[in-house]
Amino acid sequence: MALIDGVSRLLIDGKLTPGGAGGFATVNPATEEVLGEAANADGADMDRAIDAARRAFDDTDWSTNTELRVRCVRQLRDVLGEHLEELRELTISEVGAPRMLTAGAQLEGPIADLGFAADTAERYEWTQDLGQAAPLGIPTRRSVVREAVGVVGAITPWNFPHQINLAKLGPALAAGNTMVLKPAPDTPWVAAVIGELIAEHTDIPPGVVNIVTSTDHALGAMLAKDPRVDMVSFTGSTATGRSVMADAAATVKKVFLELGGKSAFVVLDDADLAAACSVAGFSVCLHAGQGCAITTRLVVPRARYDEAVAIAAGTMGSIKPGDPTKPGTVCGPVISARQRDRVQSYLDLALAEGGEFACGGGRPADQPAGFFIEPTVIAGLTNEARVAREEIFGPVLTVIAHDGDDDAVRIANDSPYGLSATVYGADADRAAGVAARLRAGTVNVNGGVWYSADMPFGGYKQSGIGREMGVAGFEEYLETKAIATAAN
């Protein structure tokens, strides 16, 4: 695996090619240094990629040859594993991901999860025999067939690029689809190297996977609008998700959306407050809070509010943002100067809304370079504050008081989002009862972990449509066909 002269290329129709719009810089967010150049695709490149994916689906046996697909997905898993250390260093430098996270969801986990996609395709019941019946008095043999949707356009963000790219590629390919992937322009190399490895080290046929890096967001709209694309799978902000959905409506194509979150960490009055608030503070610092499912609202008993704020601030104040290459770093940089300024604007807003900082509140003085933000606890606001309702995507925790279980559930559910939630309580049945009332797609009770290849991930309300991962995620990439044959 080698980026030629520090320049990545597009993968279109099985060939590695430069971008029609030249190249663009990719930057290390921890140092602000330019790492190199990524191929910058134009509209003609995207058109060729869509055409290649269309032909690969229509004119080859990819969609019907399950054995080939399973072998190719496993090849991809294996070749990524063979280049694991190179991918790790690239991920740390381009994404700003702390080294410790590359052992999990930032790299190693998503690679291993490709095996689940292959295994699912291998054992999947593609045809279900419903037996014979006589609807309308006509003897009929009936079956239900599951088959690939067709050409999938995937649009992905920068925060956990391997996890999101591979969580789309793996099941979509295993299910028999062809794909055009447009990754975020902030992290083009980590996607481009997958294209390089596919082209040079797997038997995935030309056109089945196309990877198109570009600074032009209009190319994502092309995927959503183009009638040759049968499905668009998007992960990103809710605002952009609305645009993708609107663009896809013109051709009434299938849409999968995994969008934003403003998830609640609910602490019941019988919980170990110190343990719960410490966990809440630590989790919001991971990868500088750049995770859609991170719990960024800490909802605590009013009688112990000040104590909860102090515990969370003690934890977060002790976590210093720093060099992601170091093994002990938890909180690295945010992805860009623009994102750092966006987070800072929310911190300024918190003060304007009447809140106060129990710790943090700006850029760390000991980091003259890099896009760093101090882990920050905001206190003194209610759930009506904008910083308690809008996704900030930084290491920022807002602490909100509740007046009992019913009020805690009300506050947690009082959000346009419904992606994730956490409940801590000493009485397991009581905690489970609260969890059951939360309108969220994933719920962690007392430290349970929902992230796993076989667990579906997705949200309620404006956090998205559909599920990724698990069998449910595999089936997002399938159509259902009912076949009725006269039994004469």
Tab-separated table of C-alpha atoms in Angstrom:
chain	number	residue	atom	x	y	z
A	1	MET	CA	0.000	0.000	0.000
A	2	ALA	CA	1.573	3.245	-1.086
A	3	LEU	CA	0.187	6.617	-2.027
A	4	ILE	CA	2.194	7.524	-5.119
A	5	ASP	CA	4.287	10.623	-4.377
A	6	GLY	CA	1.895	11.540	-1.587
A	7	VAL	CA	-1.076	11.704	-3.965
A	8	SER	CA	-4.148	9.473	-3.797
A	9	ARG	CA	-6.239	8.448	-6.789
A	10	LEU	CA	-9.853	7.733	-7.636
A	11	LEU	CA	-11.059	4.182	-8.211
A	12	ILE	CA	-13.375	4.118	-11.217
A	13	ASP	CA	-14.255	0.970	-13.178
A	14	GLY	CA	-11.372	-0.967	-11.665
A	15	LYS	CA	-8.733	1.643	-12.552
A	16	LEU	CA	-6.856	4.066	-10.299
A	17	THR	CA	-7.030	7.483	-11.934
A	18	PRO	CA	-6.336	11.161	-11.155
A	19	GLY	CA	-9.208	13.563	-10.570
A	20	GLY	CA	-10.611	15.681	-13.342
A	21	ALA	CA	-10.467	18.750	-11.085
A	22	GLY	CA	-6.842	18.147	-10.111
A	23	GLY	CA	-6.016	17.613	-6.459
A	24	PHE	CA	-6.633	19.054	-3.000
A	25	ALA	CA	-4.661	19.043	0.212
A	26	THR	CA	-5.364	16.734	3.116
A	27	VAL	CA	-4.267	18.083	6.500
A	28	ASN	CA	-3.168	16.610	9.820
A	29	PRO	CA	-5.625	18.162	12.323
A	30	ALA	CA	-3.214	17.723	15.233
A	31	THR	CA	-0.388	19.683	13.601
A	32	GLU	CA	-2.087	21.638	10.772
A	33	GLU	CA	0.589	20.261	8.439
A	34	VAL	CA	-0.316	19.232	4.901
A	35	LEU	CA	0.032	15.473	4.543
A	36	GLY	CA	-0.266	15.399	0.775
A	37	GLU	CA	-2.788	15.573	-1.998
A	38	ALA	CA	-5.997	13.737	-2.813
A	39	ALA	CA	-7.528	13.324	-6.248
A	40	ASN	CA	-10.269	15.900	-6.750
A	41	ALA	CA	-13.054	14.445	-8.879
A	42	ASP	CA	-15.335	16.493	-11.077
A	43	GLY	CA	-18.805	15.797	-12.425
A	44	ALA	CA	-17.465	13.799	-15.353
A	45	ASP	CA	-15.596	11.500	-12.954
A	46	MET	CA	-18.750	10.909	-10.936
A	47	ASP	CA	-20.712	10.240	-14.108
A	48	ARG	CA	-18.156	7.598	-15.152
A	49	ALA	CA	-18.252	6.029	-11.700
A	50	ILE	CA	-22.054	5.757	-11.713
A	51	ASP	CA	-21.984	4.337	-15.235
A	52	ALA	CA	-19.372	1.752	-14.228
A	53	ALA	CA	-21.408	0.665	-11.214
A	54	ARG	CA	-24.545	0.432	-13.349
A	55	ARG	CA	-22.857	-1.762	-15.955
A	56	ALA	CA	-21.249	-3.965	-13.308
A	57	PHE	CA	-24.654	-4.602	-11.787
A	58	ASP	CA	-26.588	-5.064	-15.034
A	59	ASP	CA	-24.052	-6.932	-17.168
A	60	THR	CA	-22.171	-9.251	-14.782
A	61	ASP	CA	-23.156	-12.039	-12.394
A	62	TRP	CA	-22.013	-10.090	-9.311
A	63	SER	CA	-25.559	-9.742	-7.950
A	64	THR	CA	-26.309	-13.461	-8.280
A	65	ASN	CA	-22.917	-15.037	-7.524
A	66	THR	CA	-23.021	-15.256	-3.741
A	67	GLU	CA	-19.900	-17.409	-3.566
A	68	LEU	CA	-17.848	-14.779	-5.420
A	69	ARG	CA	-19.168	-11.952	-3.256
A	70	VAL	CA	-18.443	-13.755	-0.007
A	71	ARG	CA	-14.916	-14.537	-1.148
A	72	CYS	CA	-14.270	-10.952	-2.233
A	73	VAL	CA	-15.546	-9.390	0.997
A	74	ARG	CA	-13.337	-11.751	2.984
A	75	GLN	CA	-10.410	-10.851	0.726
A	76	LEU	CA	-11.002	-7.189	1.476
A	77	ARG	CA	-11.059	-7.909	5.209
A	78	ASP	CA	-7.850	-9.890	4.966
A	79	VAL	CA	-5.922	-7.393	2.852
A	80	LEU	CA	-6.919	-4.539	5.163
A	81	GLY	CA	-5.659	-6.647	8.041
A	82	GLU	CA	-2.358	-7.238	6.266
A	83	HIS	CA	-1.871	-3.470	6.001
A	84	LEU	CA	-3.190	-2.749	9.467
A	85	GLU	CA	-0.216	-0.817	10.834
A	86	GLU	CA	0.060	1.418	7.781
A	87	LEU	CA	-3.686	2.089	7.992
A	88	ARG	CA	-3.360	2.824	11.693
A	89	GLU	CA	-0.711	5.512	11.171
A	90	LEU	CA	-2.688	7.027	8.307
A	91	THR	CA	-5.865	7.104	10.395
A	92	ILE	CA	-4.133	8.803	13.304
A	93	SER	CA	-2.553	11.433	11.075
A	94	GLU	CA	-5.486	12.228	8.774
A	95	VAL	CA	-8.464	11.714	11.100
A	96	GLY	CA	-6.740	12.874	14.296
A	97	ALA	CA	-8.012	9.689	15.919
A	98	PRO	CA	-6.270	8.804	19.194
A	99	ARG	CA	-4.129	5.714	18.801
A	100	MET	CA	-6.104	3.849	21.472
A	101	LEU	CA	-9.311	4.126	19.423
A	102	THR	CA	-7.755	2.466	16.368
A	103	ALA	CA	-7.887	-0.822	18.296
A	104	GLY	CA	-11.668	-0.480	18.234
A	105	ALA	CA	-14.207	1.443	16.172
A	106	GLN	CA	-11.666	3.638	14.375
A	107	LEU	CA	-10.010	0.753	12.511
A	108	GLU	CA	-9.662	-2.801	13.797
A	109	GLY	CA	-13.331	-3.289	14.661
A	110	PRO	CA	-14.706	-2.248	11.242
A	111	ILE	CA	-12.188	-4.431	9.424
A	112	ALA	CA	-13.170	-7.481	11.479
A	113	ASP	CA	-16.850	-6.649	10.967
A	114	LEU	CA	-16.488	-7.325	7.234
A	115	GLY	CA	-16.429	-10.979	8.235
A	116	PHE	CA	-19.946	-10.647	9.647
A	117	ALA	CA	-21.211	-9.274	6.317
A	118	ALA	CA	-19.641	-12.176	4.417
A	119	ASP	CA	-20.944	-14.745	6.906
A	120	THR	CA	-24.444	-13.259	6.740
A	121	ALA	CA	-24.529	-13.479	2.944
A	122	GLU	CA	-23.225	-17.045	3.026
A	123	ARG	CA	-25.944	-18.343	5.337
A	124	TYR	CA	-28.768	-16.008	4.348
A	125	GLU	CA	-32.127	-17.481	3.289
A	126	TRP	CA	-32.361	-15.754	-0.083
A	127	THR	CA	-35.557	-17.612	-1.032
A	128	GLN	CA	-38.349	-18.457	1.387
A	129	ASP	CA	-40.912	-21.076	0.329
A	130	LEU	CA	-44.382	-20.111	1.554
A	131	GLY	CA	-45.882	-23.314	0.253
A	132	GLN	CA	-49.037	-23.780	-1.774
A	133	ALA	CA	-52.304	-21.942	-1.240
A	134	ALA	CA	-55.378	-21.060	-3.282
A	135	PRO	CA	-55.918	-17.278	-3.230
A	136	LEU	CA	-59.040	-16.374	-5.218
A	137	GLY	CA	-59.504	-20.122	-5.639
A	138	ILE	CA	-56.404	-20.512	-7.832
A	139	PRO	CA	-53.852	-23.143	-6.664
A	140	THR	CA	-50.560	-21.295	-6.377
A	141	ARG	CA	-47.014	-22.077	-5.280
A	142	ARG	CA	-45.568	-19.038	-3.517
A	143	SER	CA	-42.086	-17.868	-2.613
A	144	VAL	CA	-40.442	-14.708	-1.368
A	145	VAL	CA	-37.060	-13.827	-2.867
A	146	ARG	CA	-34.597	-11.300	-1.474
A	147	GLU	CA	-32.206	-9.722	-3.988
A	148	ALA	CA	-29.863	-6.761	-4.292
A	149	VAL	CA	-31.254	-3.249	-4.622
A	150	GLY	CA	-28.832	-2.369	-7.450
A	151	VAL	CA	-26.415	0.559	-7.552
A	152	VAL	CA	-25.805	2.110	-4.130
A	153	GLY	CA	-24.475	5.635	-3.739
A	154	ALA	CA	-22.768	6.032	-0.361
A	155	ILE	CA	-21.927	9.429	1.143
A	156	THR	CA	-19.888	9.339	4.335
A	157	PRO	CA	-18.479	11.732	6.988
A	158	TRP	CA	-15.039	12.206	8.503
A	159	ASN	CA	-15.404	11.346	12.180
A	160	PHE	CA	-15.185	7.519	12.073
A	161	PRO	CA	-14.419	7.026	8.375
A	162	HIS	CA	-13.348	3.375	8.441
A	163	GLN	CA	-16.302	2.330	10.547
A	164	ILE	CA	-18.804	4.144	8.374
A	165	ASN	CA	-17.219	3.372	4.990
A	166	LEU	CA	-16.865	-0.333	5.743
A	167	ALA	CA	-20.268	-0.602	7.442
A	168	LYS	CA	-21.711	0.424	4.072
A	169	LEU	CA	-19.292	-1.365	1.742
A	170	GLY	CA	-19.389	-4.727	3.525
A	171	PRO	CA	-23.130	-5.435	3.645
A	172	ALA	CA	-23.911	-3.650	0.369
A	173	LEU	CA	-21.384	-5.750	-1.532
A	174	ALA	CA	-22.214	-8.978	0.277
A	175	ALA	CA	-25.877	-8.416	-0.554
A	176	GLY	CA	-25.033	-8.170	-4.276
A	177	ASN	CA	-25.011	-4.438	-4.939
A	178	THR	CA	-22.457	-2.340	-6.746
A	179	MET	CA	-21.353	0.923	-5.186
A	180	VAL	CA	-20.110	4.459	-5.649
A	181	LEU	CA	-18.571	5.833	-2.460
A	182	LYS	CA	-18.074	9.562	-1.955
A	183	PRO	CA	-16.160	10.062	1.297
A	184	ALA	CA	-15.800	13.325	3.181
A	185	PRO	CA	-13.198	15.741	1.748
A	186	ASP	CA	-11.682	16.088	5.244
A	187	THR	CA	-10.512	12.436	5.214
A	188	PRO	CA	-9.977	11.416	1.574
A	189	TRP	CA	-6.867	9.265	1.961
A	190	VAL	CA	-8.332	6.702	4.345
A	191	ALA	CA	-11.015	5.982	1.734
A	192	ALA	CA	-8.708	6.193	-1.271
A	193	VAL	CA	-6.321	3.567	0.096
A	194	ILE	CA	-9.234	1.134	0.354
A	195	GLY	CA	-9.792	1.692	-3.352
A	196	GLU	CA	-6.131	1.038	-4.016
A	197	LEU	CA	-6.195	-2.211	-2.066
A	198	ILE	CA	-9.403	-3.327	-3.796
A	199	ALA	CA	-7.922	-2.685	-7.230
A	200	GLU	CA	-4.578	-4.338	-6.572
A	201	HIS	CA	-5.247	-7.099	-4.047
A	202	THR	CA	-8.808	-8.418	-4.422
A	203	ASP	CA	-10.914	-10.155	-7.063
A	204	ILE	CA	-13.696	-7.564	-6.823
A	205	PRO	CA	-14.609	-7.023	-10.498
A	206	PRO	CA	-14.155	-3.648	-12.214
A	207	GLY	CA	-17.028	-1.256	-11.563
A	208	VAL	CA	-18.353	-3.062	-8.501
A	209	VAL	CA	-16.696	-0.547	-6.179
A	210	ASN	CA	-15.918	3.027	-7.213
A	211	ILE	CA	-14.393	5.531	-4.782
A	212	VAL	CA	-14.649	9.193	-5.714
A	213	THR	CA	-12.926	11.789	-3.519
A	214	SER	CA	-13.799	15.426	-4.106
A	215	THR	CA	-14.203	18.812	-2.462
A	216	ASP	CA	-17.354	19.371	-4.514
A	217	HIS	CA	-20.411	18.561	-2.381
A	218	ALA	CA	-22.529	18.732	-5.545
A	219	LEU	CA	-21.171	15.300	-6.457
A	220	GLY	CA	-23.059	13.864	-3.497
A	221	ALA	CA	-26.217	15.465	-4.844
A	222	MET	CA	-25.471	13.815	-8.200
A	223	LEU	CA	-25.555	10.416	-6.513
A	224	ALA	CA	-28.857	11.181	-4.836
A	225	LYS	CA	-30.499	12.536	-7.994
A	226	ASP	CA	-29.146	10.204	-10.697
A	227	PRO	CA	-31.758	7.702	-11.976
A	228	ARG	CA	-28.997	5.106	-12.509
A	229	VAL	CA	-28.526	4.969	-8.732
A	230	ASP	CA	-31.090	2.765	-6.984
A	231	MET	CA	-30.312	3.641	-3.366
A	232	VAL	CA	-28.444	6.312	-1.473
A	233	SER	CA	-26.880	5.501	1.905
A	234	PHE	CA	-25.905	8.644	3.802
A	235	THR	CA	-24.304	9.253	7.178
A	236	GLY	CA	-23.865	12.823	8.364
A	237	SER	CA	-25.728	15.815	9.713
A	238	THR	CA	-29.504	15.957	9.841
A	239	ALA	CA	-29.505	19.138	7.752
A	240	THR	CA	-27.585	17.468	4.933
A	241	GLY	CA	-29.697	14.335	5.329
A	242	ARG	CA	-32.793	16.361	4.560
A	243	SER	CA	-31.169	17.572	1.336
A	244	VAL	CA	-30.187	14.034	0.360
A	245	MET	CA	-33.734	12.848	0.986
A	246	ALA	CA	-35.171	15.684	-1.089
A	247	ASP	CA	-32.751	15.014	-3.955
A	248	ALA	CA	-33.553	11.294	-3.897
A	249	ALA	CA	-37.293	11.989	-4.009
A	250	ALA	CA	-37.122	12.959	-7.674
A	251	THR	CA	-36.444	9.329	-8.615
A	252	VAL	CA	-38.174	7.811	-5.554
A	253	LYS	CA	-35.050	5.827	-4.749
A	254	LYS	CA	-34.493	3.972	-1.514
A	255	VAL	CA	-32.811	6.114	1.156
A	256	PHE	CA	-30.877	5.109	4.254
A	257	LEU	CA	-30.015	7.961	6.626
A	258	GLU	CA	-27.890	7.845	9.789
A	259	LEU	CA	-27.962	11.383	11.103
A	260	GLY	CA	-27.300	13.521	14.145
A	261	GLY	CA	-27.834	13.060	17.835
A	262	LYS	CA	-28.092	14.934	21.111
A	263	SER	CA	-28.161	11.902	23.335
A	264	ALA	CA	-28.992	11.896	27.037
A	265	PHE	CA	-27.062	10.216	29.852
A	266	VAL	CA	-29.741	9.738	32.530
A	267	VAL	CA	-28.617	9.276	36.132
A	268	LEU	CA	-31.324	8.013	38.499
A	269	ASP	CA	-31.388	9.038	42.147
A	270	ASP	CA	-30.258	5.589	43.347
A	271	ALA	CA	-27.221	5.469	41.052
A	272	ASP	CA	-23.578	5.677	42.076
A	273	LEU	CA	-23.290	9.350	41.162
A	274	ALA	CA	-19.502	9.440	41.121
A	275	ALA	CA	-19.228	6.460	38.789
A	276	ALA	CA	-21.996	7.608	36.464
A	277	CYS	CA	-20.837	11.214	36.091
A	278	SER	CA	-17.225	10.143	35.632
A	279	VAL	CA	-18.238	7.787	32.821
A	280	ALA	CA	-20.336	10.521	31.221
A	281	GLY	CA	-17.433	12.969	31.340
A	282	PHE	CA	-14.923	10.480	30.002
A	283	SER	CA	-17.101	9.306	27.116
A	284	VAL	CA	-17.743	12.813	25.797
A	285	CYS	CA	-13.970	13.370	25.534
A	286	LEU	CA	-13.331	10.345	23.328
A	287	HIS	CA	-12.154	11.494	19.887
A	288	ALA	CA	-12.897	15.062	21.021
A	289	GLY	CA	-16.609	14.313	21.187
A	290	GLN	CA	-16.850	13.720	17.443
A	291	GLY	CA	-19.385	10.917	17.550
A	292	CYS	CA	-23.057	11.145	16.657
A	293	ALA	CA	-24.079	8.683	19.395
A	294	ILE	CA	-22.008	10.219	22.211
A	295	THR	CA	-24.172	11.214	25.188
A	296	THR	CA	-23.715	14.978	25.449
A	297	ARG	CA	-26.572	15.803	27.877
A	298	LEU	CA	-25.993	14.640	31.445
A	299	VAL	CA	-29.405	14.504	33.151
A	300	VAL	CA	-29.008	14.242	36.939
A	301	PRO	CA	-31.150	14.489	40.101
A	302	ARG	CA	-31.753	18.127	41.001
A	303	ALA	CA	-30.887	17.557	44.670
A	304	ARG	CA	-27.375	16.450	43.666
A	305	TYR	CA	-26.872	18.787	40.704
A	306	ASP	CA	-23.861	20.706	42.019
A	307	GLU	CA	-22.164	17.482	43.069
A	308	ALA	CA	-22.754	15.955	39.637
A	309	VAL	CA	-21.315	19.032	37.894
A	310	ALA	CA	-18.222	18.885	40.093
A	311	ILE	CA	-17.658	15.178	39.400
A	312	ALA	CA	-18.040	15.580	35.637
A	313	ALA	CA	-15.772	18.637	35.658
A	314	GLY	CA	-13.188	16.792	37.707
A	315	THR	CA	-13.063	14.014	35.155
A	316	MET	CA	-13.130	16.205	32.051
A	317	GLY	CA	-10.772	18.803	33.498
A	318	SER	CA	-8.190	16.079	34.040
A	319	ILE	CA	-8.319	14.985	30.400
A	320	LYS	CA	-5.961	17.158	28.411
A	321	PRO	CA	-6.373	17.295	24.632
A	322	GLY	CA	-3.148	16.270	22.996
A	323	ASP	CA	-1.085	14.332	20.500
A	324	PRO	CA	-3.182	11.471	19.066
A	325	THR	CA	-0.053	9.462	18.267
A	326	LYS	CA	0.603	8.921	21.979
A	327	PRO	CA	-0.924	5.750	23.463
A	328	GLY	CA	-2.505	7.522	26.451
A	329	THR	CA	-4.309	10.270	24.534
A	330	VAL	CA	-8.100	10.151	24.823
A	331	CYS	CA	-9.031	13.555	23.400
A	332	GLY	CA	-7.295	14.534	20.183
A	333	PRO	CA	-8.110	17.457	17.884
A	334	VAL	CA	-11.359	18.180	16.115
A	335	ILE	CA	-11.095	17.661	12.380
A	336	SER	CA	-10.567	21.211	11.093
A	337	ALA	CA	-10.293	24.889	11.923
A	338	ARG	CA	-13.871	25.307	10.737
A	339	GLN	CA	-15.096	22.658	13.166
A	340	ARG	CA	-13.042	24.134	16.011
A	341	ASP	CA	-14.588	27.546	15.343
A	342	ARG	CA	-18.061	25.976	15.223
A	343	VAL	CA	-17.564	24.360	18.634
A	344	GLN	CA	-16.215	27.616	20.028
A	345	SER	CA	-19.278	29.460	18.746
A	346	TYR	CA	-21.460	27.106	20.803
A	347	LEU	CA	-19.313	27.692	23.876
A	348	ASP	CA	-19.744	31.437	23.417
A	349	LEU	CA	-23.484	30.848	22.992
A	350	ALA	CA	-23.624	28.900	26.274
A	351	LEU	CA	-22.397	31.971	28.144
A	352	ALA	CA	-24.812	34.205	26.268
A	353	GLU	CA	-27.660	31.893	27.253
A	354	GLY	CA	-26.740	32.261	30.921
A	355	GLY	CA	-24.661	29.155	31.411
A	356	GLU	CA	-21.256	28.815	33.020
A	357	PHE	CA	-18.225	26.600	32.510
A	358	ALA	CA	-17.317	24.190	35.290
A	359	CYS	CA	-14.174	23.424	33.285
A	360	GLY	CA	-12.812	24.243	29.854
A	361	GLY	CA	-14.439	26.771	27.575
A	362	GLY	CA	-11.929	27.367	24.794
A	363	ARG	CA	-8.662	26.443	23.157
A	364	PRO	CA	-5.973	24.869	25.351
A	365	ALA	CA	-3.101	27.268	26.016
A	366	ASP	CA	-0.494	24.520	25.731
A	367	GLN	CA	-1.438	23.621	22.130
A	368	PRO	CA	-0.241	26.421	19.832
A	369	ALA	CA	-0.932	24.349	16.728
A	370	GLY	CA	-3.678	21.895	15.899
A	371	PHE	CA	-7.457	22.129	16.042
A	372	PHE	CA	-7.893	21.489	19.761
A	373	ILE	CA	-10.734	22.365	22.141
A	374	GLU	CA	-10.689	21.924	25.905
A	375	PRO	CA	-13.128	19.365	27.355
A	376	THR	CA	-15.907	21.586	28.676
A	377	VAL	CA	-18.741	21.157	31.172
A	378	ILE	CA	-21.633	23.607	30.803
A	379	ALA	CA	-23.792	24.146	33.896
A	380	GLY	CA	-26.753	26.306	34.820
A	381	LEU	CA	-28.947	25.762	31.767
A	382	THR	CA	-32.173	23.900	31.073
A	383	ASN	CA	-33.039	21.562	28.233
A	384	GLU	CA	-34.489	24.537	26.335
A	385	ALA	CA	-31.042	26.072	25.757
A	386	ARG	CA	-29.665	25.730	22.239
A	387	VAL	CA	-26.494	24.085	23.525
A	388	ALA	CA	-28.738	21.408	25.045
A	389	ARG	CA	-30.708	20.891	21.833
A	390	GLU	CA	-28.259	21.231	18.945
A	391	GLU	CA	-25.463	18.869	17.990
A	392	ILE	CA	-22.108	20.488	18.791
A	393	PHE	CA	-19.742	17.655	17.813
A	394	GLY	CA	-17.006	18.545	20.262
A	395	PRO	CA	-15.895	17.564	23.799
A	396	VAL	CA	-18.776	19.458	25.406
A	397	LEU	CA	-21.160	18.157	28.096
A	398	THR	CA	-24.241	20.053	29.231
A	399	VAL	CA	-25.543	19.111	32.710
A	400	ILE	CA	-29.328	19.329	33.210
A	401	ALA	CA	-31.337	18.769	36.407
A	402	HIS	CA	-34.315	16.395	36.619
A	403	ASP	CA	-37.039	15.926	39.256
A	404	GLY	CA	-37.496	12.172	39.229
A	405	ASP	CA	-37.761	9.350	36.702
A	406	ASP	CA	-40.733	10.731	34.774
A	407	ASP	CA	-39.073	14.119	34.411
A	408	ALA	CA	-35.772	12.510	33.369
A	409	VAL	CA	-37.565	10.557	30.634
A	410	ARG	CA	-39.356	13.719	29.523
A	411	ILE	CA	-36.084	15.641	29.252
A	412	ALA	CA	-34.280	12.822	27.464
A	413	ASN	CA	-37.090	12.501	24.912
A	414	ASP	CA	-37.508	16.262	24.509
A	415	SER	CA	-35.196	16.415	21.508
A	416	PRO	CA	-35.594	16.311	17.740
A	417	TYR	CA	-33.072	13.474	17.841
A	418	GLY	CA	-33.297	9.905	19.076
A	419	LEU	CA	-30.030	8.178	18.294
A	420	SER	CA	-28.685	6.952	21.601
A	421	ALA	CA	-29.094	7.115	25.376
A	422	THR	CA	-27.609	5.843	28.626
A	423	VAL	CA	-29.304	5.031	31.936
A	424	TYR	CA	-27.500	4.493	35.249
A	425	GLY	CA	-29.347	3.203	38.315
A	426	ALA	CA	-28.708	0.761	41.155
A	427	ASP	CA	-32.066	-1.003	40.756
A	428	ALA	CA	-31.644	-2.919	37.496
A	429	ASP	CA	-35.383	-3.348	36.900
A	430	ARG	CA	-36.036	0.333	37.485
A	431	ALA	CA	-33.190	1.319	35.129
A	432	ALA	CA	-34.516	-1.087	32.498
A	433	GLY	CA	-37.975	0.443	32.872
A	434	VAL	CA	-36.598	3.907	32.227
A	435	ALA	CA	-34.598	2.612	29.233
A	436	ALA	CA	-37.765	1.126	27.748
A	437	ARG	CA	-39.415	4.554	27.776
A	438	LEU	CA	-36.603	6.336	25.926
A	439	ARG	CA	-37.172	7.127	22.259
A	440	ALA	CA	-33.710	6.176	21.081
A	441	GLY	CA	-32.320	3.546	18.757
A	442	THR	CA	-29.545	2.392	21.099
A	443	VAL	CA	-29.610	2.393	24.891
A	444	ASN	CA	-26.744	1.579	27.253
A	445	VAL	CA	-27.878	0.504	30.727
A	446	ASN	CA	-25.267	0.645	33.491
A	447	GLY	CA	-22.334	0.436	31.094
A	448	GLY	CA	-23.565	-2.123	28.588
A	449	VAL	CA	-22.027	-1.895	25.091
A	450	TRP	CA	-24.317	-1.910	22.062
A	451	TYR	CA	-21.591	-1.477	19.415
A	452	SER	CA	-21.135	-4.847	17.721
A	453	ALA	CA	-21.246	-6.231	14.181
A	454	ASP	CA	-24.426	-8.186	14.906
A	455	MET	CA	-26.304	-5.314	16.604
A	456	PRO	CA	-28.374	-2.889	14.496
A	457	PHE	CA	-27.463	0.784	14.844
A	458	GLY	CA	-29.681	3.736	13.994
A	459	GLY	CA	-32.057	6.251	15.465
A	460	TYR	CA	-35.590	7.455	15.989
A	461	LYS	CA	-37.029	10.781	14.853
A	462	GLN	CA	-34.580	13.089	13.068
A	463	SER	CA	-31.642	10.803	13.818
A	464	GLY	CA	-32.350	8.849	10.675
A	465	ILE	CA	-34.176	6.195	8.679
A	466	GLY	CA	-33.203	2.531	8.748
A	467	ARG	CA	-30.474	0.590	10.512
A	468	GLU	CA	-26.807	-0.065	9.869
A	469	MET	CA	-24.948	-3.206	11.011
A	470	GLY	CA	-26.548	-6.457	12.134
A	471	VAL	CA	-28.863	-8.482	9.918
A	472	ALA	CA	-31.145	-5.433	9.761
A	473	GLY	CA	-28.284	-3.438	8.235
A	474	PHE	CA	-27.620	-6.177	5.681
A	475	GLU	CA	-31.284	-6.229	4.709
A	476	GLU	CA	-31.309	-2.471	4.086
A	477	TYR	CA	-29.486	-3.326	0.854
A	478	LEU	CA	-32.076	-5.870	-0.328
A	479	GLU	CA	-35.344	-5.747	-2.250
A	480	THR	CA	-38.223	-8.178	-1.637
A	481	LYS	CA	-39.825	-9.992	-4.554
A	482	ALA	CA	-42.966	-12.133	-4.223
A	483	ILE	CA	-43.287	-14.921	-6.839
A	484	ALA	CA	-46.538	-16.754	-7.382
A	485	THR	CA	-46.597	-19.708	-9.806
A	486	ALA	CA	-49.836	-21.380	-10.857
A	487	ALA	CA	-49.897	-24.953	-9.546
A	488	ASN	CA	-51.637	-26.841	-12.334
